[in-house]
mmCIF file of C-alpha atoms in Angstrom:
data_model
loop_
_atom_site.group_PDB
_atom_site.id
_atom_site.type_symbol
_atom_site.label_atom_id
_atom_site.label_comp_id
_atom_site.label_asym_id
_atom_site.label_seq_id
_atom_site.Cartn_x
_atom_site.Cartn_y
_atom_site.Cartn_z
ATOM 1 C CA GLY K 1 146.384 61.213 -36.518
ATOM 2 C CA GLU K 2 148.326 58.898 -38.806
ATOM 3 C CA GLU K 3 150.976 61.550 -39.534
ATOM 4 C CA ARG K 4 151.759 61.955 -35.792
ATOM 5 C CA LYS K 5 152.776 58.357 -35.161
ATOM 6 C CA PRO K 6 156.265 58.099 -33.563
ATOM 7 C CA GLU K 7 157.473 55.701 -36.269
ATOM 8 C CA ASN K 8 156.969 58.444 -38.861
ATOM 9 C CA LEU K 9 159.832 60.352 -37.234
ATOM 10 C CA LYS K 10 162.180 57.693 -38.632
ATOM 11 C CA ARG K 11 161.293 58.993 -42.101
ATOM 12 C CA VAL K 12 162.583 62.466 -41.194
ATOM 13 C CA GLY K 13 166.157 63.761 -40.904
ATOM 14 C CA VAL K 14 166.921 67.131 -39.301
ATOM 15 C CA VAL K 15 170.078 69.196 -39.892
ATOM 16 C CA MET K 16 170.589 71.796 -37.167
ATOM 17 C CA ASP K 17 173.618 73.002 -35.207
ATOM 18 C CA SER K 18 176.776 70.874 -35.352
ATOM 19 C CA GLN K 19 177.993 71.931 -31.895
ATOM 20 C CA GLY K 20 176.690 68.749 -30.236
ATOM 21 C CA PHE K 21 179.466 66.572 -31.656
ATOM 22 C CA TYR K 22 182.475 65.536 -29.559
ATOM 23 C CA PRO K 23 185.463 67.717 -30.595
ATOM 24 C CA ASN K 24 188.177 65.189 -29.641
ATOM 25 C CA TYR K 25 186.699 62.301 -31.633
ATOM 26 C CA SER K 26 186.945 61.766 -35.366
ATOM 27 C CA GLY K 27 184.090 62.568 -37.694
ATOM 28 C CA ARG K 28 183.582 58.844 -38.304
ATOM 29 C CA ASP K 29 183.485 58.016 -34.582
ATOM 30 C CA ASN K 30 181.041 60.859 -33.929
ATOM 31 C CA LEU K 31 178.777 59.502 -36.640
ATOM 32 C CA ARG K 32 179.005 55.962 -35.243
ATOM 33 C CA MET K 33 178.261 57.078 -31.675
ATOM 34 C CA PHE K 34 175.326 59.331 -32.462
ATOM 35 C CA GLY K 35 173.947 56.962 -35.056
ATOM 36 C CA SER K 36 173.908 54.091 -32.556
ATOM 37 C CA LEU K 37 171.675 55.909 -30.060
ATOM 38 C CA HIS K 38 168.540 54.309 -31.435
ATOM 39 C CA LYS K 39 169.783 51.304 -33.446
ATOM 40 C CA PRO K 40 172.972 49.350 -34.253
ATOM 41 C CA VAL K 41 175.207 51.070 -36.818
ATOM 42 C CA ASP K 42 176.639 49.368 -39.889
ATOM 43 C CA ASN K 43 180.225 50.649 -40.196
ATOM 44 C CA LYS K 44 180.214 50.085 -43.948
ATOM 45 C CA HIS K 45 177.111 52.249 -44.261
ATOM 46 C CA VAL K 46 178.756 54.958 -42.132
ATOM 47 C CA ASP K 47 181.645 55.053 -44.597
ATOM 48 C CA GLU K 48 179.229 55.212 -47.541
ATOM 49 C CA VAL K 49 177.430 58.199 -46.010
ATOM 50 C CA LEU K 50 180.732 59.977 -45.295
ATOM 51 C CA GLU K 51 181.671 59.432 -48.941
ATOM 52 C CA MET K 52 178.313 60.836 -50.019
ATOM 53 C CA VAL K 53 178.841 64.109 -48.129
ATOM 54 C CA GLY K 54 182.469 64.442 -49.241
ATOM 55 C CA LEU K 55 184.163 63.620 -45.926
ATOM 56 C CA ALA K 56 185.710 60.253 -46.777
ATOM 57 C CA ASN K 57 189.260 61.647 -46.882
ATOM 58 C CA ARG K 58 188.827 63.363 -43.477
ATOM 59 C CA ALA K 59 186.736 60.692 -41.775
ATOM 60 C CA HIS K 60 189.508 59.838 -39.266
ATOM 61 C CA SER K 61 190.469 63.453 -38.472
ATOM 62 C CA ILE K 62 189.262 64.797 -35.135
ATOM 63 C CA LEU K 63 186.293 67.139 -35.264
ATOM 64 C CA GLU K 64 188.375 70.000 -33.848
ATOM 65 C CA SER K 65 190.267 70.136 -37.140
ATOM 66 C CA TYR K 66 187.082 70.444 -39.221
ATOM 67 C CA SER K 67 186.040 73.681 -40.899
ATOM 68 C CA MET K 68 182.526 75.013 -40.353
ATOM 69 C CA GLY K 69 181.493 73.582 -43.724
ATOM 70 C CA MET K 70 182.883 70.146 -42.835
ATOM 71 C CA LYS K 71 181.053 70.121 -39.499
ATOM 72 C CA GLN K 72 177.831 70.948 -41.279
ATOM 73 C CA ARG K 73 178.505 68.144 -43.752
ATOM 74 C CA LEU K 74 178.865 65.788 -40.781
ATOM 75 C CA SER K 75 175.511 66.999 -39.449
ATOM 76 C CA ILE K 76 174.014 66.202 -42.843
ATOM 77 C CA ALA K 77 175.672 62.767 -42.787
ATOM 78 C CA LEU K 78 174.009 62.033 -39.443
ATOM 79 C CA ALA K 79 170.645 63.227 -40.758
ATOM 80 C CA ILE K 80 170.787 60.952 -43.829
ATOM 81 C CA LEU K 81 172.251 57.924 -42.015
ATOM 82 C CA ASP K 82 168.817 56.269 -41.871
ATOM 83 C CA ASP K 83 167.961 57.276 -45.466
ATOM 84 C CA PRO K 84 164.994 59.525 -44.538
ATOM 85 C CA GLU K 85 162.376 60.637 -47.059
ATOM 86 C CA LEU K 86 162.189 64.182 -45.670
ATOM 87 C CA LEU K 87 165.199 66.315 -44.693
ATOM 88 C CA ILE K 88 164.763 69.544 -42.724
ATOM 89 C CA PHE K 89 167.587 72.099 -42.884
ATOM 90 C CA ASP K 90 167.460 74.931 -40.338
ATOM 91 C CA GLU K 91 169.752 77.836 -41.347
ATOM 92 C CA PRO K 92 172.337 75.380 -42.741
ATOM 93 C CA THR K 93 174.905 77.995 -43.834
ATOM 94 C CA ASN K 94 174.753 80.293 -40.819
ATOM 95 C CA GLY K 95 178.224 81.708 -40.048
ATOM 96 C CA MET K 96 179.906 80.044 -43.025
ATOM 97 C CA ASP K 97 182.361 81.501 -45.518
ATOM 98 C CA PRO K 98 181.388 81.647 -49.237
ATOM 99 C CA GLU K 99 183.158 78.361 -50.012
ATOM 100 C CA GLY K 100 181.280 76.538 -47.235
ATOM 101 C CA ILE K 101 177.961 78.042 -48.362
ATOM 102 C CA ALA K 102 178.553 76.801 -51.921
ATOM 103 C CA GLU K 103 179.414 73.306 -50.615
ATOM 104 C CA ILE K 104 176.221 72.993 -48.577
ATOM 105 C CA ARG K 105 174.079 74.455 -51.360
ATOM 106 C CA ASP K 106 175.454 71.875 -53.817
ATOM 107 C CA LEU K 107 174.889 69.049 -51.347
ATOM 108 C CA ILE K 108 171.266 70.086 -50.754
ATOM 109 C CA SER K 109 170.675 70.097 -54.517
ATOM 110 C CA GLN K 110 172.310 66.678 -54.788
ATOM 111 C CA LEU K 111 169.996 65.233 -52.122
ATOM 112 C CA ALA K 112 166.954 66.681 -53.890
ATOM 113 C CA ARG K 113 168.078 65.075 -57.174
ATOM 114 C CA GLN K 114 168.150 61.733 -55.363
ATOM 115 C CA GLY K 115 164.406 62.070 -54.842
ATOM 116 C CA LYS K 116 164.394 63.290 -51.247
ATOM 117 C CA THR K 117 162.113 66.098 -50.127
ATOM 118 C CA VAL K 118 164.189 68.901 -48.613
ATOM 119 C CA LEU K 119 162.650 71.615 -46.444
ATOM 120 C CA LEU K 120 165.035 74.568 -46.124
ATOM 121 C CA ALA K 121 164.365 77.223 -43.482
ATOM 122 C CA SER K 122 166.552 80.268 -44.091
ATOM 123 C CA HIS K 123 166.545 84.061 -43.836
ATOM 124 C CA ILE K 124 169.186 84.265 -46.584
ATOM 125 C CA LEU K 125 166.854 84.903 -49.510
ATOM 126 C CA ALA K 126 169.495 84.524 -52.227
ATOM 127 C CA GLU K 127 170.186 81.029 -50.906
ATOM 128 C CA VAL K 128 166.498 80.114 -51.052
ATOM 129 C CA GLU K 129 166.186 81.543 -54.564
ATOM 130 C CA GLN K 130 169.117 79.453 -55.847
ATOM 131 C CA VAL K 131 168.183 76.145 -54.225
ATOM 132 C CA CYS K 132 164.413 75.836 -53.857
ATOM 133 C CA THR K 133 161.786 74.834 -56.410
ATOM 134 C CA HIS K 134 158.870 75.877 -54.171
ATOM 135 C CA MET K 135 158.627 78.428 -51.388
ATOM 136 C CA ALA K 136 156.466 79.613 -48.524
ATOM 137 C CA ILE K 137 156.790 83.024 -46.857
ATOM 138 C CA LEU K 138 155.727 83.265 -43.224
ATOM 139 C CA LYS K 139 154.789 86.340 -41.210
ATOM 140 C CA HIS K 140 154.015 85.978 -37.499
ATOM 141 C CA GLY K 141 153.708 82.214 -37.971
ATOM 142 C CA LYS K 142 151.209 82.406 -40.846
ATOM 143 C CA VAL K 143 151.863 81.630 -44.513
ATOM 144 C CA VAL K 144 151.312 84.826 -46.519
ATOM 145 C CA LYS K 145 152.539 83.523 -49.897
ATOM 146 C CA GLN K 146 153.448 80.125 -51.278
ATOM 147 C CA GLY K 147 153.838 78.257 -54.529
ATOM 148 C CA ASP K 148 156.164 77.327 -57.368
ATOM 149 C CA MET K 149 159.305 79.479 -57.184
ATOM 150 C CA LEU K 150 159.703 80.026 -60.947
ATOM 151 C CA LYS K 151 156.037 80.932 -61.411
ATOM 152 C CA ILE K 152 156.064 83.388 -58.509
ATOM 153 C CA MET K 153 159.245 85.060 -59.733
ATOM 154 C CA LEU K 154 157.927 85.376 -63.290
ATOM 155 C CA GLU K 155 154.652 86.877 -62.079
ATOM 156 C CA ALA K 156 156.514 89.330 -59.853
ATOM 157 C CA GLY K 157 158.798 90.371 -62.703
ATOM 158 C CA ARG K 158 155.864 91.050 -65.027
ATOM 159 C CA SER K 159 154.229 93.310 -62.484
ATOM 160 C CA GLU K 160 156.831 96.119 -62.466
ATOM 161 C CA LEU K 161 158.334 98.412 -65.083
ATOM 162 C CA GLU K 162 161.505 100.481 -64.669
ATOM 163 C CA LEU K 163 161.539 103.933 -66.275
ATOM 164 C CA VAL K 164 164.214 106.567 -66.749
ATOM 165 C CA VAL K 165 162.724 110.072 -67.082
ATOM 166 C CA VAL K 166 164.055 113.630 -66.645
ATOM 167 C CA ASP K 167 161.846 114.452 -63.649
ATOM 168 C CA PRO K 168 161.245 111.309 -61.563
ATOM 169 C CA GLN K 169 159.350 113.119 -58.792
ATOM 170 C CA LYS K 170 156.834 114.596 -61.231
ATOM 171 C CA ALA K 171 156.503 111.261 -63.050
ATOM 172 C CA VAL K 172 155.620 109.467 -59.807
ATOM 173 C CA ALA K 173 153.006 112.133 -58.993
ATOM 174 C CA VAL K 174 151.453 111.925 -62.472
ATOM 175 C CA LEU K 175 151.293 108.130 -62.411
ATOM 176 C CA PHE K 176 149.854 108.158 -58.893
ATOM 177 C CA ASP K 177 147.091 110.552 -60.017
ATOM 178 C CA VAL K 178 145.897 108.091 -62.682
ATOM 179 C CA GLY K 179 145.943 105.127 -60.308
ATOM 180 C CA TYR K 180 149.384 103.587 -60.694
ATOM 181 C CA ASN K 181 151.549 102.594 -57.740
ATOM 182 C CA ALA K 182 154.910 104.217 -58.473
ATOM 183 C CA ARG K 183 158.078 104.981 -56.520
ATOM 184 C CA ILE K 184 161.629 106.195 -57.015
ATOM 185 C CA GLU K 185 164.585 103.842 -56.648
ATOM 186 C CA ASP K 186 167.986 105.377 -57.286
ATOM 187 C CA VAL K 187 167.479 107.347 -60.528
ATOM 188 C CA MET K 188 164.631 105.178 -61.826
ATOM 189 C CA VAL K 189 160.875 105.287 -61.484
ATOM 190 C CA VAL K 190 159.454 101.853 -60.665
ATOM 191 C CA VAL K 191 155.775 101.469 -61.501
ATOM 192 C CA THR K 192 153.528 98.513 -60.716
ATOM 193 C CA ALA K 193 152.253 97.588 -64.160
ATOM 194 C CA HIS K 194 152.584 94.704 -66.591
ATOM 195 C CA GLU K 195 154.080 94.937 -70.075
ATOM 196 C CA GLY K 196 150.647 95.384 -71.646
ATOM 197 C CA GLN K 197 150.272 98.677 -69.786
ATOM 198 C CA ALA K 198 153.612 100.083 -70.970
ATOM 199 C CA GLU K 199 152.016 102.032 -73.844
ATOM 200 C CA HIS K 200 149.475 103.647 -71.512
ATOM 201 C CA VAL K 201 152.174 104.577 -68.978
ATOM 202 C CA SER K 202 154.222 106.160 -71.767
ATOM 203 C CA ALA K 203 151.211 108.109 -73.123
ATOM 204 C CA VAL K 204 150.228 109.439 -69.682
ATOM 205 C CA LEU K 205 153.738 110.736 -69.023
ATOM 206 C CA ALA K 206 154.056 112.241 -72.514
ATOM 207 C CA GLU K 207 150.817 114.188 -71.980
ATOM 208 C CA HIS K 208 152.570 115.929 -69.088
ATOM 209 C CA GLY K 209 155.772 116.621 -71.002
ATOM 210 C CA LEU K 210 157.606 113.685 -69.428
ATOM 211 C CA PHE K 211 159.324 111.617 -72.104
ATOM 212 C CA ILE K 212 160.771 108.207 -71.276
ATOM 213 C CA LYS K 213 164.467 107.719 -71.999
ATOM 214 C CA GLU K 214 164.427 104.034 -71.068
ATOM 215 C CA MET K 215 161.775 101.486 -70.156
ATOM 216 C CA ARG K 216 162.213 97.840 -69.274
ATOM 217 C CA ARG K 217 160.505 95.109 -67.328
ATOM 218 C CA ARG K 218 162.018 94.681 -63.898
ATOM 219 C CA LYS K 219 163.650 91.365 -63.162
ATOM 220 C CA ALA K 220 162.192 90.208 -59.881
ATOM 221 C CA ASN K 221 164.233 88.939 -56.947
ATOM 222 C CA LEU K 222 163.047 87.080 -53.896
ATOM 223 C CA GLU K 223 163.683 90.072 -51.638
ATOM 224 C CA SER K 224 161.124 92.200 -53.492
ATOM 225 C CA VAL K 225 158.618 89.324 -53.439
ATOM 226 C CA PHE K 226 159.187 88.853 -49.709
ATOM 227 C CA LEU K 227 158.808 92.547 -48.899
ATOM 228 C CA GLU K 228 155.604 92.810 -50.897
ATOM 229 C CA ALA K 229 154.103 89.636 -49.402
ATOM 230 C CA THR K 230 154.857 90.732 -45.825
ATOM 231 C CA GLY K 231 153.830 94.342 -46.371
ATOM 232 C CA CYS K 232 157.305 95.557 -45.449
ATOM 233 C CA ASN K 233 158.219 97.334 -48.690
ATOM 234 C CA LYS K 234 159.322 100.720 -47.378
ATOM 235 C CA ASN K 235 159.183 102.197 -50.876
ATOM 236 C CA GLN K 236 155.460 101.629 -51.210
#
């Protein structure tokens, strides 16, 4: 089909492992050599790209002296050398320290603000939650949940209430008997219910002598969404 034409690959940049670079050459020379594999390289453009990824002041240092974050920035520089429309990042912060992770996360956001489409593949859910506007969760190669990140997180947060009661075990049993999905996490009872059901939950527990000390809507995180979507929530 049209989307499989070889020339469409020129519209895509891929950021993977940085180990393929030559350790005894400078970052600039690595970029020039790898960038020239399929077309002549404009040295001025190479310098512009190095500036864009924050490596201008270390462009002439040999790769061996680069930190993990700097090497990954060089990989990104190579990927954007041809100004692609789509950038694919595969585990971009794997093995990095917190400073390097923050650098790459900021750079990804910067590229997205420039109008590029960025596809980020990562098992670090906090990273995905901070960077992405849309998400897709895969299980055994099939998409089990996808959509707008903010909408999914809001919906997930509305679906659970956190309760503090004197007898959590009894509360879970009572709620289960009337059809609620409830579980214990730490000292709290977590029940699958939206805010409109809070009054009913409270009344059911009160009928059994279980009075709620605290109740609040749970703030969702991507981990809970992922576990629910993949059916891996061990607490359910």
